Tab-separated table of C-alpha atoms and ligand atoms in Angstrom:
chain	number	residue	atom	x	y	z
A	1	MET	CA	-67.939	8.215	56.082
A	2	LYS	CA	-65.315	6.499	53.938
A	3	GLN	CA	-63.370	8.448	51.308
A	4	GLN	CA	-64.363	7.086	47.910
A	5	VAL	CA	-61.867	6.400	45.125
A	6	LEU	CA	-63.990	5.567	42.082
A	7	ILE	CA	-62.293	3.941	39.109
A	8	LEU	CA	-64.249	3.804	35.846
A	9	GLY	CA	-63.116	0.824	33.744
A	10	ALA	CA	-61.691	-2.626	34.525
A	11	GLY	CA	-59.179	-2.863	31.696
A	12	PHE	CA	-55.413	-2.977	32.118
A	13	ALA	CA	-55.257	0.551	33.524
A	14	GLY	CA	-58.371	0.304	35.711
A	15	MET	CA	-57.503	-3.097	37.199
A	16	TRP	CA	-53.941	-2.034	38.073
A	17	ALA	CA	-55.154	1.339	39.387
A	18	ALA	CA	-57.480	-0.473	41.805
A	19	LEU	CA	-54.793	-2.896	42.999
A	20	SER	CA	-52.207	-0.159	43.405
A	21	ALA	CA	-54.600	2.119	45.338
A	22	ALA	CA	-55.636	-0.826	47.548
A	23	ARG	CA	-51.951	-1.625	48.142
A	24	LEU	CA	-51.108	1.875	49.377
A	25	THR	CA	-54.175	2.166	51.613
A	26	ASP	CA	-53.300	-1.248	53.050
A	27	LEU	CA	-49.690	-0.205	53.649
A	28	HIS	CA	-50.943	2.849	55.574
A	29	ASP	CA	-53.645	0.868	57.342
A	30	ARG	CA	-56.338	3.234	56.042
A	31	SER	CA	-59.594	1.319	56.268
A	32	ASP	CA	-61.430	4.643	55.899
A	33	ILE	CA	-60.667	4.680	52.157
A	34	GLU	CA	-62.836	2.623	49.792
A	35	ILE	CA	-61.646	1.634	46.323
A	36	THR	CA	-64.484	0.936	43.874
A	37	VAL	CA	-64.275	-0.168	40.247
A	38	LEU	CA	-67.284	0.421	38.013
A	39	ALA	CA	-67.302	-1.385	34.653
A	40	PRO	CA	-69.697	-3.353	32.439
A	41	GLN	CA	-68.023	-6.698	33.233
A	42	PRO	CA	-65.856	-8.010	36.115
A	43	GLU	CA	-63.268	-9.396	33.705
A	44	LEU	CA	-60.028	-8.258	32.107
A	45	ARG	CA	-60.520	-8.336	28.387
A	46	ILE	CA	-57.190	-9.202	26.798
A	47	ARG	CA	-57.564	-6.934	23.752
A	48	PRO	CA	-54.033	-7.644	22.438
A	49	ARG	CA	-55.218	-11.201	21.640
A	50	PHE	CA	-58.389	-10.282	19.791
A	51	TYR	CA	-56.851	-11.019	16.361
A	52	GLU	CA	-56.407	-14.671	17.407
A	53	ALA	CA	-58.948	-17.500	17.197
A	54	GLY	CA	-60.824	-18.385	20.405
A	55	VAL	CA	-61.441	-14.744	21.320
A	56	GLU	CA	-64.226	-15.370	23.852
A	57	SER	CA	-61.787	-17.144	26.145
A	58	PHE	CA	-59.557	-14.054	26.450
A	59	ALA	CA	-61.417	-12.492	29.388
A	60	PRO	CA	-60.142	-13.749	32.759
A	61	PRO	CA	-62.422	-13.023	35.745
A	62	LEU	CA	-61.611	-10.266	38.233
A	63	LEU	CA	-64.014	-10.823	41.137
A	64	PRO	CA	-61.760	-13.298	43.029
A	65	LEU	CA	-58.817	-10.885	42.665
A	66	PHE	CA	-60.860	-7.891	43.811
A	67	ALA	CA	-62.273	-9.887	46.747
A	68	ALA	CA	-58.747	-10.895	47.822
A	69	THR	CA	-57.516	-7.298	47.702
A	70	GLY	CA	-60.533	-5.528	49.209
A	71	VAL	CA	-61.614	-3.760	46.002
A	72	LYS	CA	-65.354	-3.220	45.582
A	73	PHE	CA	-66.817	-3.896	42.131
A	74	ILE	CA	-70.021	-2.462	40.625
A	75	THR	CA	-71.380	-3.752	37.330
A	76	GLY	CA	-72.393	-0.747	35.266
A	77	SER	CA	-71.674	1.566	32.394
A	78	ALA	CA	-70.967	5.224	33.185
A	79	SER	CA	-72.917	7.714	31.130
A	80	GLU	CA	-72.380	11.080	32.836
A	81	ILE	CA	-69.645	12.568	34.951
A	82	ASP	CA	-71.046	15.391	37.077
A	83	VAL	CA	-67.813	17.184	37.894
A	84	ALA	CA	-69.471	19.968	39.909
A	85	ASN	CA	-71.251	17.541	42.267
A	86	LYS	CA	-68.542	14.850	42.256
A	87	GLN	CA	-70.779	12.057	41.124
A	88	VAL	CA	-71.080	9.650	38.212
A	89	TRP	CA	-74.342	8.518	36.653
A	90	TYR	CA	-74.360	4.997	35.295
A	91	HIS	CA	-76.622	2.290	33.929
A	92	THR	CA	-76.779	-0.813	36.074
A	93	ALA	CA	-76.776	-4.348	34.677
A	94	GLN	CA	-80.602	-4.090	34.803
A	95	GLU	CA	-80.481	-0.849	32.732
A	96	GLN	CA	-81.534	1.282	35.727
A	97	LEU	CA	-79.981	4.742	36.045
A	98	ALA	CA	-78.034	5.179	39.295
A	99	ALA	CA	-75.549	7.664	40.750
A	100	ILE	CA	-72.402	7.183	42.797
A	101	HIS	CA	-70.400	9.804	44.672
A	102	TYR	CA	-66.616	10.086	44.505
A	103	ASP	CA	-63.935	11.937	46.405
A	104	ARG	CA	-61.366	11.055	43.723
A	105	LEU	CA	-62.224	9.819	40.247
A	106	VAL	CA	-59.918	7.762	38.013
A	107	LEU	CA	-61.034	7.623	34.394
A	108	ALA	CA	-59.812	4.363	32.799
A	109	THR	CA	-62.461	3.696	30.169
A	110	GLY	CA	-60.024	2.902	27.359
A	111	SER	CA	-60.482	3.450	23.661
A	112	HIS	CA	-62.511	2.189	20.740
A	113	ILE	CA	-62.279	2.125	16.983
A	114	ASN	CA	-64.129	4.839	15.104
A	115	PRO	CA	-65.496	3.531	11.774
A	116	ILE	CA	-65.351	6.813	9.872
A	117	PHE	CA	-65.766	5.553	6.280
A	118	PRO	CA	-69.235	5.448	4.701
A	119	GLY	CA	-70.622	1.937	5.094
A	120	ALA	CA	-67.956	0.817	7.600
A	121	LYS	CA	-70.319	0.717	10.553
A	122	GLU	CA	-72.797	-1.496	8.699
A	123	HIS	CA	-70.478	-3.688	6.620
A	124	ALA	CA	-66.987	-3.808	8.139
A	125	PHE	CA	-65.666	-5.980	10.943
A	126	ASP	CA	-63.067	-5.135	13.595
A	127	VAL	CA	-61.042	-6.794	16.350
A	128	ASP	CA	-61.284	-3.885	18.759
A	129	GLN	CA	-63.684	-5.197	21.414
A	130	LEU	CA	-64.528	-8.747	22.489
A	131	GLU	CA	-68.018	-8.709	20.959
A	132	SER	CA	-66.867	-7.380	17.568
A	133	ALA	CA	-63.852	-9.707	17.420
A	134	ALA	CA	-66.151	-12.646	18.230
A	135	ARG	CA	-68.467	-11.527	15.400
A	136	LEU	CA	-65.528	-11.592	12.964
A	137	GLU	CA	-64.445	-15.012	14.207
A	138	LYS	CA	-67.963	-16.404	13.698
A	139	HIS	CA	-68.124	-14.880	10.202
A	140	LEU	CA	-64.720	-16.362	9.248
A	141	ASN	CA	-65.758	-19.776	10.519
A	142	GLN	CA	-68.897	-19.621	8.357
A	143	LEU	CA	-67.114	-18.583	5.138
A	144	ALA	CA	-66.872	-22.184	3.974
A	145	GLU	CA	-70.686	-22.308	3.838
A	146	GLN	CA	-70.745	-19.510	1.232
A	147	PRO	CA	-70.484	-20.377	-2.483
A	148	GLU	CA	-66.931	-20.092	-3.815
A	149	SER	CA	-66.130	-16.570	-5.140
A	150	ASP	CA	-63.331	-14.000	-5.129
A	151	ALA	CA	-65.265	-11.982	-2.558
A	152	ARG	CA	-65.580	-14.996	-0.237
A	153	ASN	CA	-61.889	-15.835	-0.555
A	154	THR	CA	-60.569	-12.296	0.003
A	155	VAL	CA	-60.051	-10.506	3.300
A	156	VAL	CA	-59.196	-6.795	3.207
A	157	VAL	CA	-57.523	-5.465	6.337
A	158	CYS	CA	-57.907	-1.677	6.371
A	159	GLY	CA	-54.896	-0.145	8.121
A	160	GLY	CA	-51.337	-1.436	8.252
A	161	GLY	CA	-50.481	-0.520	11.833
A	162	PHE	CA	-49.616	-3.099	14.516
A	163	THR	CA	-53.165	-4.439	14.821
A	164	GLY	CA	-53.604	-4.682	11.053
A	165	ILE	CA	-50.259	-6.458	10.614
A	166	GLU	CA	-50.917	-8.947	13.429
A	167	LEU	CA	-54.334	-9.788	12.059
A	168	ALA	CA	-53.210	-9.993	8.422
A	169	THR	CA	-50.269	-12.300	9.122
A	170	GLU	CA	-52.444	-14.549	11.304
A	171	LEU	CA	-55.148	-14.903	8.652
A	172	PRO	CA	-53.495	-17.067	5.942
A	173	ALA	CA	-53.261	-20.056	8.296
A	174	ARG	CA	-56.765	-19.465	9.685
A	175	LEU	CA	-58.257	-19.187	6.199
A	176	ARG	CA	-56.498	-22.368	5.068
A	177	ALA	CA	-57.965	-24.193	8.069
A	178	ILE	CA	-61.457	-22.867	7.281
A	179	LEU	CA	-61.510	-22.949	3.458
A	180	GLY	CA	-59.155	-25.840	2.807
A	181	GLU	CA	-55.515	-26.022	1.728
A	182	THR	CA	-56.294	-25.814	-1.990
A	183	THR	CA	-58.377	-22.611	-1.868
A	184	GLN	CA	-56.521	-19.546	-3.127
A	185	ALA	CA	-57.421	-17.194	-0.273
A	186	ARG	CA	-56.106	-13.620	-0.418
A	187	VAL	CA	-55.261	-11.326	2.479
A	188	ILE	CA	-54.750	-7.700	1.444
A	189	VAL	CA	-53.590	-4.908	3.760
A	190	ALA	CA	-54.822	-1.535	2.484
A	191	ASP	CA	-52.885	1.398	3.890
A	192	ARG	CA	-52.615	5.053	2.916
A	193	SER	CA	-48.842	5.049	3.558
A	194	PRO	CA	-46.487	4.784	0.549
A	195	VAL	CA	-44.365	2.109	2.316
A	196	VAL	CA	-45.019	-1.148	4.174
A	197	GLY	CA	-44.911	-0.479	7.903
A	198	GLY	CA	-45.455	3.282	7.535
A	199	HIS	CA	-43.515	5.164	10.167
A	200	TYR	CA	-41.818	2.197	11.917
A	201	SER	CA	-38.020	1.825	11.895
A	202	GLU	CA	-36.472	0.650	8.624
A	203	GLU	CA	-35.249	-2.553	10.284
A	204	LEU	CA	-38.726	-3.367	11.590
A	205	CYS	CA	-40.326	-2.570	8.207
A	206	ASP	CA	-37.896	-4.965	6.512
A	207	VAL	CA	-38.988	-7.823	8.792
A	208	ILE	CA	-42.679	-7.005	8.231
A	209	LYS	CA	-42.084	-7.045	4.454
A	210	GLN	CA	-40.228	-10.350	4.644
A	211	ALA	CA	-42.994	-11.947	6.727
A	212	SER	CA	-45.712	-10.613	4.399
A	213	ASP	CA	-43.902	-12.006	1.338
A	214	GLU	CA	-43.383	-15.404	2.941
A	215	LEU	CA	-47.007	-15.674	4.053
A	216	GLY	CA	-48.428	-14.276	0.800
A	217	VAL	CA	-49.981	-11.226	2.493
A	218	GLU	CA	-50.424	-8.492	-0.131
A	219	TRP	CA	-50.054	-4.762	0.555
A	220	MET	CA	-52.030	-2.104	-1.260
A	221	LEU	CA	-50.154	1.147	-0.569
A	222	ASN	CA	-51.247	4.794	-1.032
A	223	ALA	CA	-54.725	3.360	-0.592
A	224	GLU	CA	-57.378	5.920	0.396
A	225	ILE	CA	-60.643	4.195	1.280
A	226	ALA	CA	-63.786	5.854	-0.082
A	227	SER	CA	-66.506	3.486	1.114
A	228	ILE	CA	-67.398	-0.062	2.124
A	229	ASP	CA	-70.503	-2.040	1.196
A	230	GLU	CA	-71.663	-5.660	1.241
A	231	HIS	CA	-69.672	-6.345	-1.945
A	232	GLY	CA	-66.289	-4.968	-0.876
A	233	VAL	CA	-64.157	-1.816	-0.624
A	234	THR	CA	-64.053	1.131	-3.006
A	235	PHE	CA	-60.985	3.380	-3.013
A	236	LYS	CA	-60.817	7.086	-3.808
A	237	ASN	CA	-58.937	6.395	-7.075
A	238	GLY	CA	-61.858	4.254	-8.251
A	239	ASP	CA	-60.272	0.856	-7.502
A	240	PHE	CA	-62.583	-1.770	-6.028
A	241	ILE	CA	-61.763	-5.010	-4.206
A	242	ALA	CA	-64.521	-7.596	-3.964
A	243	SER	CA	-64.586	-8.947	-0.405
A	244	HIS	CA	-67.123	-10.248	2.086
A	245	THR	CA	-64.649	-9.656	4.897
A	246	VAL	CA	-63.414	-6.097	5.324
A	247	VAL	CA	-61.783	-5.444	8.690
A	248	MET	CA	-61.134	-1.948	10.059
A	249	THR	CA	-58.087	-1.543	12.280
A	250	MET	CA	-57.460	2.196	12.171
A	251	GLY	CA	-59.008	5.306	13.718
A	252	VAL	CA	-58.768	4.570	17.452
A	253	GLN	CA	-60.285	7.203	19.764
A	254	ALA	CA	-60.264	7.605	23.538
A	255	SER	CA	-63.515	6.854	25.387
A	256	PRO	CA	-66.140	9.601	24.801
A	257	LEU	CA	-66.367	10.156	28.598
A	258	THR	CA	-63.150	12.207	28.279
A	259	GLY	CA	-65.252	14.900	26.576
A	260	GLN	CA	-67.263	15.429	29.773
A	261	ILE	CA	-64.271	16.649	31.735
A	262	PRO	CA	-63.384	20.291	31.184
A	263	ALA	CA	-59.714	19.907	30.195
A	264	THR	CA	-57.346	19.834	27.230
A	265	ARG	CA	-57.465	16.716	25.036
A	266	ASP	CA	-55.215	15.548	22.193
A	267	ALA	CA	-56.349	14.655	18.665
A	268	GLN	CA	-57.382	11.162	19.824
A	269	GLY	CA	-59.426	12.584	22.689
A	270	ARG	CA	-56.938	11.741	25.457
A	271	LEU	CA	-56.886	14.009	28.515
A	272	HIS	CA	-53.662	15.888	29.232
A	273	VAL	CA	-52.401	14.807	32.656
A	274	ASP	CA	-49.595	16.029	34.912
A	275	GLU	CA	-46.721	13.836	36.099
A	276	ASN	CA	-48.914	12.351	38.851
A	277	LEU	CA	-51.568	11.539	36.206
A	278	LYS	CA	-54.042	14.079	37.543
A	279	VAL	CA	-56.033	15.753	34.753
A	280	ILE	CA	-54.530	19.202	34.267
A	281	GLY	CA	-56.873	21.823	35.708
A	282	GLN	CA	-58.883	19.325	37.807
A	283	GLU	CA	-58.399	18.789	41.539
A	284	ASP	CA	-59.991	15.365	42.017
A	285	ILE	CA	-59.910	13.676	38.612
A	286	TYR	CA	-57.174	11.429	37.261
A	287	ALA	CA	-56.892	9.753	33.852
A	288	THR	CA	-54.984	6.619	32.937
A	289	GLY	CA	-54.391	4.098	30.155
A	290	ASP	CA	-55.749	4.887	26.702
A	291	VAL	CA	-57.602	7.977	27.957
A	292	ALA	CA	-54.434	9.699	29.248
A	293	TYR	CA	-51.986	11.832	27.300
A	294	ALA	CA	-48.936	11.473	29.560
A	295	ARG	CA	-45.209	12.112	29.257
A	296	THR	CA	-43.159	8.959	29.787
A	297	ASP	CA	-39.715	10.568	30.173
A	298	ASP	CA	-37.809	13.850	29.868
A	299	LYS	CA	-36.988	13.294	26.197
A	300	GLY	CA	-40.396	14.245	24.871
A	301	ASN	CA	-41.846	10.726	24.525
A	302	THR	CA	-45.474	10.226	25.484
A	303	ALA	CA	-47.426	7.094	26.382
A	304	LEU	CA	-48.966	5.224	23.452
A	305	MET	CA	-52.352	3.542	23.396
A	306	THR	CA	-50.834	0.190	24.345
A	307	CYS	CA	-51.374	-2.161	27.233
A	308	GLN	CA	-47.643	-1.883	27.909
A	309	HIS	CA	-48.304	1.748	28.882
A	310	ALA	CA	-51.781	1.167	30.341
A	311	ILE	CA	-50.426	-1.323	32.905
A	312	MET	CA	-47.812	1.101	34.232
A	313	LEU	CA	-50.117	4.115	33.998
A	314	GLY	CA	-52.577	2.097	36.090
A	315	ARG	CA	-50.019	1.217	38.758
A	316	PHE	CA	-48.877	4.833	39.072
A	317	VAL	CA	-52.329	6.422	39.038
A	318	GLY	CA	-53.672	4.050	41.706
A	319	ASN	CA	-50.722	4.788	43.943
A	320	ASN	CA	-50.994	8.539	43.397
A	321	VAL	CA	-54.720	8.886	43.906
A	322	ALA	CA	-54.435	7.030	47.210
A	323	ALA	CA	-51.328	9.034	48.171
A	324	ASP	CA	-53.306	12.230	47.581
A	325	ILE	CA	-55.943	11.225	50.158
A	326	ILE	CA	-53.479	9.725	52.643
A	327	GLY	CA	-51.201	12.773	52.408
A	328	VAL	CA	-47.969	11.070	51.361
A	329	ALA	CA	-45.695	11.910	48.424
A	330	PRO	CA	-46.824	10.551	45.042
A	331	HIS	CA	-44.547	8.775	42.542
A	332	PRO	CA	-44.290	10.811	39.341
A	333	TYR	CA	-45.062	8.575	36.337
A	334	ARG	CA	-41.929	7.483	34.477
A	335	GLN	CA	-41.708	4.691	31.888
A	336	VAL	CA	-38.425	5.019	30.084
A	337	ASN	CA	-38.263	1.522	28.551
A	338	TYR	CA	-40.295	0.828	25.465
A	339	VAL	CA	-40.383	-2.456	23.546
A	340	THR	CA	-42.505	-3.781	20.717
A	341	CYS	CA	-43.298	-7.403	20.074
A	342	LEU	CA	-45.276	-7.951	16.921
A	343	ASP	CA	-46.869	-11.282	16.080
A	344	LEU	CA	-46.253	-12.253	12.453
A	345	GLY	CA	-48.380	-15.410	12.261
A	346	GLY	CA	-46.670	-18.387	10.642
A	347	PHE	CA	-43.446	-16.387	10.205
A	348	GLY	CA	-43.017	-16.054	13.989
A	349	ALA	CA	-42.726	-12.580	15.519
A	350	VAL	CA	-40.388	-9.605	15.754
A	351	TYR	CA	-39.150	-8.048	18.989
A	352	THR	CA	-37.632	-4.555	19.153
A	353	GLU	CA	-36.270	-2.386	21.947
A	354	GLY	CA	-36.280	1.384	22.372
A	355	TRP	CA	-38.252	4.160	20.743
A	356	ASP	CA	-36.056	3.762	17.637
A	357	GLN	CA	-37.262	0.126	17.377
A	358	VAL	CA	-33.965	-1.721	17.139
A	359	VAL	CA	-34.723	-5.317	16.101
A	360	LYS	CA	-33.437	-7.714	18.781
A	361	SER	CA	-34.976	-10.982	17.660
A	362	THR	CA	-37.241	-12.438	14.990
A	363	ARG	CA	-39.111	-15.606	13.997
A	364	ALA	CA	-39.491	-18.430	16.592
A	365	GLU	CA	-37.269	-16.724	19.180
A	366	ALA	CA	-39.389	-13.547	19.125
A	367	LYS	CA	-42.581	-15.642	19.070
A	368	LYS	CA	-41.614	-17.143	22.435
A	369	ILE	CA	-41.381	-13.617	23.856
A	370	LYS	CA	-44.726	-12.696	22.274
A	371	VAL	CA	-46.469	-15.727	23.760
A	372	ALA	CA	-44.960	-15.014	27.192
A	373	ILE	CA	-46.216	-11.415	27.014
A	374	THR	CA	-49.727	-12.052	25.734
A	375	SER	CA	-50.539	-15.216	27.629
A	376	GLU	CA	-48.783	-14.524	30.951
A	377	LEU	CA	-47.280	-11.069	31.552
A	378	ILE	CA	-50.397	-9.035	30.787
A	379	TYR	CA	-52.862	-11.355	32.561
A	380	PRO	CA	-54.191	-10.412	36.010
A	381	PRO	CA	-52.054	-11.507	38.967
A	382	LYS	CA	-53.129	-14.459	41.107
A	383	ALA	CA	-56.075	-13.745	43.440
A	384	ASP	CA	-53.721	-13.512	46.413
A	385	LYS	CA	-53.291	-10.256	48.317
A	386	ALA	CA	-49.510	-10.446	48.840
A	387	ILE	CA	-48.799	-11.439	45.217
A	388	ALA	CA	-51.170	-8.857	43.755
A	389	PHE	CA	-49.885	-6.015	45.942
A	390	ALA	CA	-46.244	-6.834	45.169
A	391	ALA	CA	-47.025	-6.682	41.443
A	392	ALA	CA	-49.055	-3.467	41.820
A	393	ASP	CA	-46.128	-1.498	43.257
A	394	PRO	CA	-45.456	1.187	40.614
A	395	LEU	CA	-41.721	0.940	41.307
A	396	ALA	CA	-41.577	-2.839	40.786
A	397	PRO	CA	-39.752	-3.794	37.550
A	398	PHE	CA	-41.907	-4.366	34.461
A	399	VAL	CA	-40.318	-4.287	30.963
B	401	LIG	C1	-56.424	-6.169	18.426
B	401	LIG	C2	-55.593	-5.371	19.392
B	401	LIG	C3	-54.249	-5.698	19.541
B	401	LIG	C4	-53.466	-4.990	20.447
B	401	LIG	N1	-52.166	-5.357	20.597
B	401	LIG	C5	-51.425	-4.769	21.540
B	401	LIG	C6	-50.103	-5.209	21.787
B	401	LIG	O1	-49.600	-6.131	21.123
B	401	LIG	N2	-49.397	-4.611	22.753
B	401	LIG	C7	-49.926	-3.590	23.500
B	401	LIG	O2	-49.229	-3.085	24.387
B	401	LIG	N3	-51.170	-3.133	23.289
B	401	LIG	C8	-51.938	-3.695	22.329
B	401	LIG	N4	-53.225	-3.263	22.115
B	401	LIG	C9	-53.711	-2.059	22.821
B	401	LIG	C10	-54.222	-2.367	24.227
B	401	LIG	O3	-55.155	-3.412	24.203
B	401	LIG	C11	-54.853	-1.112	24.810
B	401	LIG	O4	-53.928	-0.066	24.754
B	401	LIG	C12	-55.246	-1.378	26.264
B	401	LIG	O5	-56.318	-2.301	26.298
B	401	LIG	C13	-55.633	-0.096	26.973
B	401	LIG	O6	-55.960	-0.396	28.292
B	401	LIG	P1	-57.056	0.479	29.052
B	401	LIG	O7	-57.191	-0.093	30.405
B	401	LIG	O8	-56.762	1.926	28.909
B	401	LIG	O9	-58.396	0.243	28.213
B	401	LIG	P2	-59.213	-1.109	27.961
B	401	LIG	O10	-58.350	-2.282	28.067
B	401	LIG	O11	-59.941	-0.876	26.692
B	401	LIG	O12	-60.251	-1.140	29.169
B	401	LIG	C14	-61.279	-0.193	29.259
B	401	LIG	C15	-62.228	-0.597	30.369
B	401	LIG	O13	-63.211	0.425	30.518
B	401	LIG	C16	-64.501	-0.171	30.492
B	401	LIG	N5	-65.442	0.856	30.028
B	401	LIG	C17	-65.561	1.376	28.790
B	401	LIG	N6	-66.551	2.282	28.782
B	401	LIG	C18	-67.047	2.342	30.039
B	401	LIG	C19	-68.080	3.090	30.669
B	401	LIG	N7	-68.822	3.975	29.996
B	401	LIG	N8	-68.304	2.899	31.983
B	401	LIG	C20	-67.564	2.017	32.704
B	401	LIG	N9	-66.572	1.276	32.159
B	401	LIG	C21	-66.329	1.443	30.841
B	401	LIG	C22	-64.323	-1.363	29.569
B	401	LIG	O14	-65.383	-2.291	29.722
B	401	LIG	C23	-62.994	-1.888	30.082
B	401	LIG	O15	-63.188	-2.580	31.292
B	401	LIG	C24	-54.036	-3.938	21.207
B	401	LIG	C25	-55.384	-3.619	21.053
B	401	LIG	C26	-56.165	-4.314	20.162
B	401	LIG	C27	-57.621	-3.963	20.023
């Protein structure tokens, strides 16, 4: 019987894990190892673009790529990991409960936003998943049909992290296109931090401030949200902003499946993994992408919940899980380089290098880098075995 490597999730980490595992088994001519991906859809959802218009088109298909590389795909959603019996229970596309055995399991089920404020689940939007981002896009496009009011013309973005900033700076142009050039639309970023940009480097914060001022994006600082309803947002100090469009961007948590694996997790629910990305304390279970709490270097840096890290975590975990079965040396996960490229809407973008976020370029020059990253670099490789395997090599250069 074939040895089963089961990968849960077809996001950045899961897709690259599958390609990297298939690459190593191919290199060692091990047709007795089967690589299977189980996920709700055979597509790579490009979450970093979900703040843009046209969100439903950001989901390139994966079946041709998996067919070209010998990766098996099962449509399903995992509900239970039975660690003792090495099997996963899942719901099929037809909502039937089924089980699948594994010899090695790779958890790559990503993260999701956790709407913790009263009323957020019912009344707030988000750009976290394709369905919810599409719901926001539809709502924005229908705003012009509502009677003119402050609430119609105001969008409140809750959270001033990268996602909140990218969405907020994109919105003025989108709202002008929807509501007309003469409408006084407001975009307000509400953040609990006392400064714009929170904990980012001073240089980066300065660029974010400049872009916000130029685009007319307002910041409400020291803002503690109390609740959200159909009329707008109420803050703990009693302030209220009337808005029909409140968008949550904070409170991201690792997939709840992490809680089914007996192991240490961080505050966001990510599983602690060793340098080969095996869950600490587990023999056959690996974690990768947004569900993994992994060291990136020897200086104390750890992987962030970004696709920049998920891609490399995927390439390493796929290699290492296959290496474990084949009996060859794994490649310890290392990702020393770290860059940020933040879209700033009509202002352009800002590109920084290093963990201290040194600004290297801004405006149109940085925007070119941003477009290259989000519309090329992070997309799946061509459905061609040689091309895909070359890209899946964990030691191949990335950023
Ligand atoms: C709006 C937005 C902007 C972002 N911008 C950036 C950016 O500029 N740069 C950057 O580096 N990162 C950015 N990110 C973060 C980045 O998208 C994530 O870090 C990345 O998607 C994580 O990859 P992943 O493979 O771990 O998880 P995901 O990409 O979330 O993939 C998870 C996979 O698991 C599947 N899955 C979930 N539950 C189950 C289940 N029960 N059973 C089976 N399969 C399951 C999903 O369907 C999916 O296939 C952004 C995210 C958002 C939402």
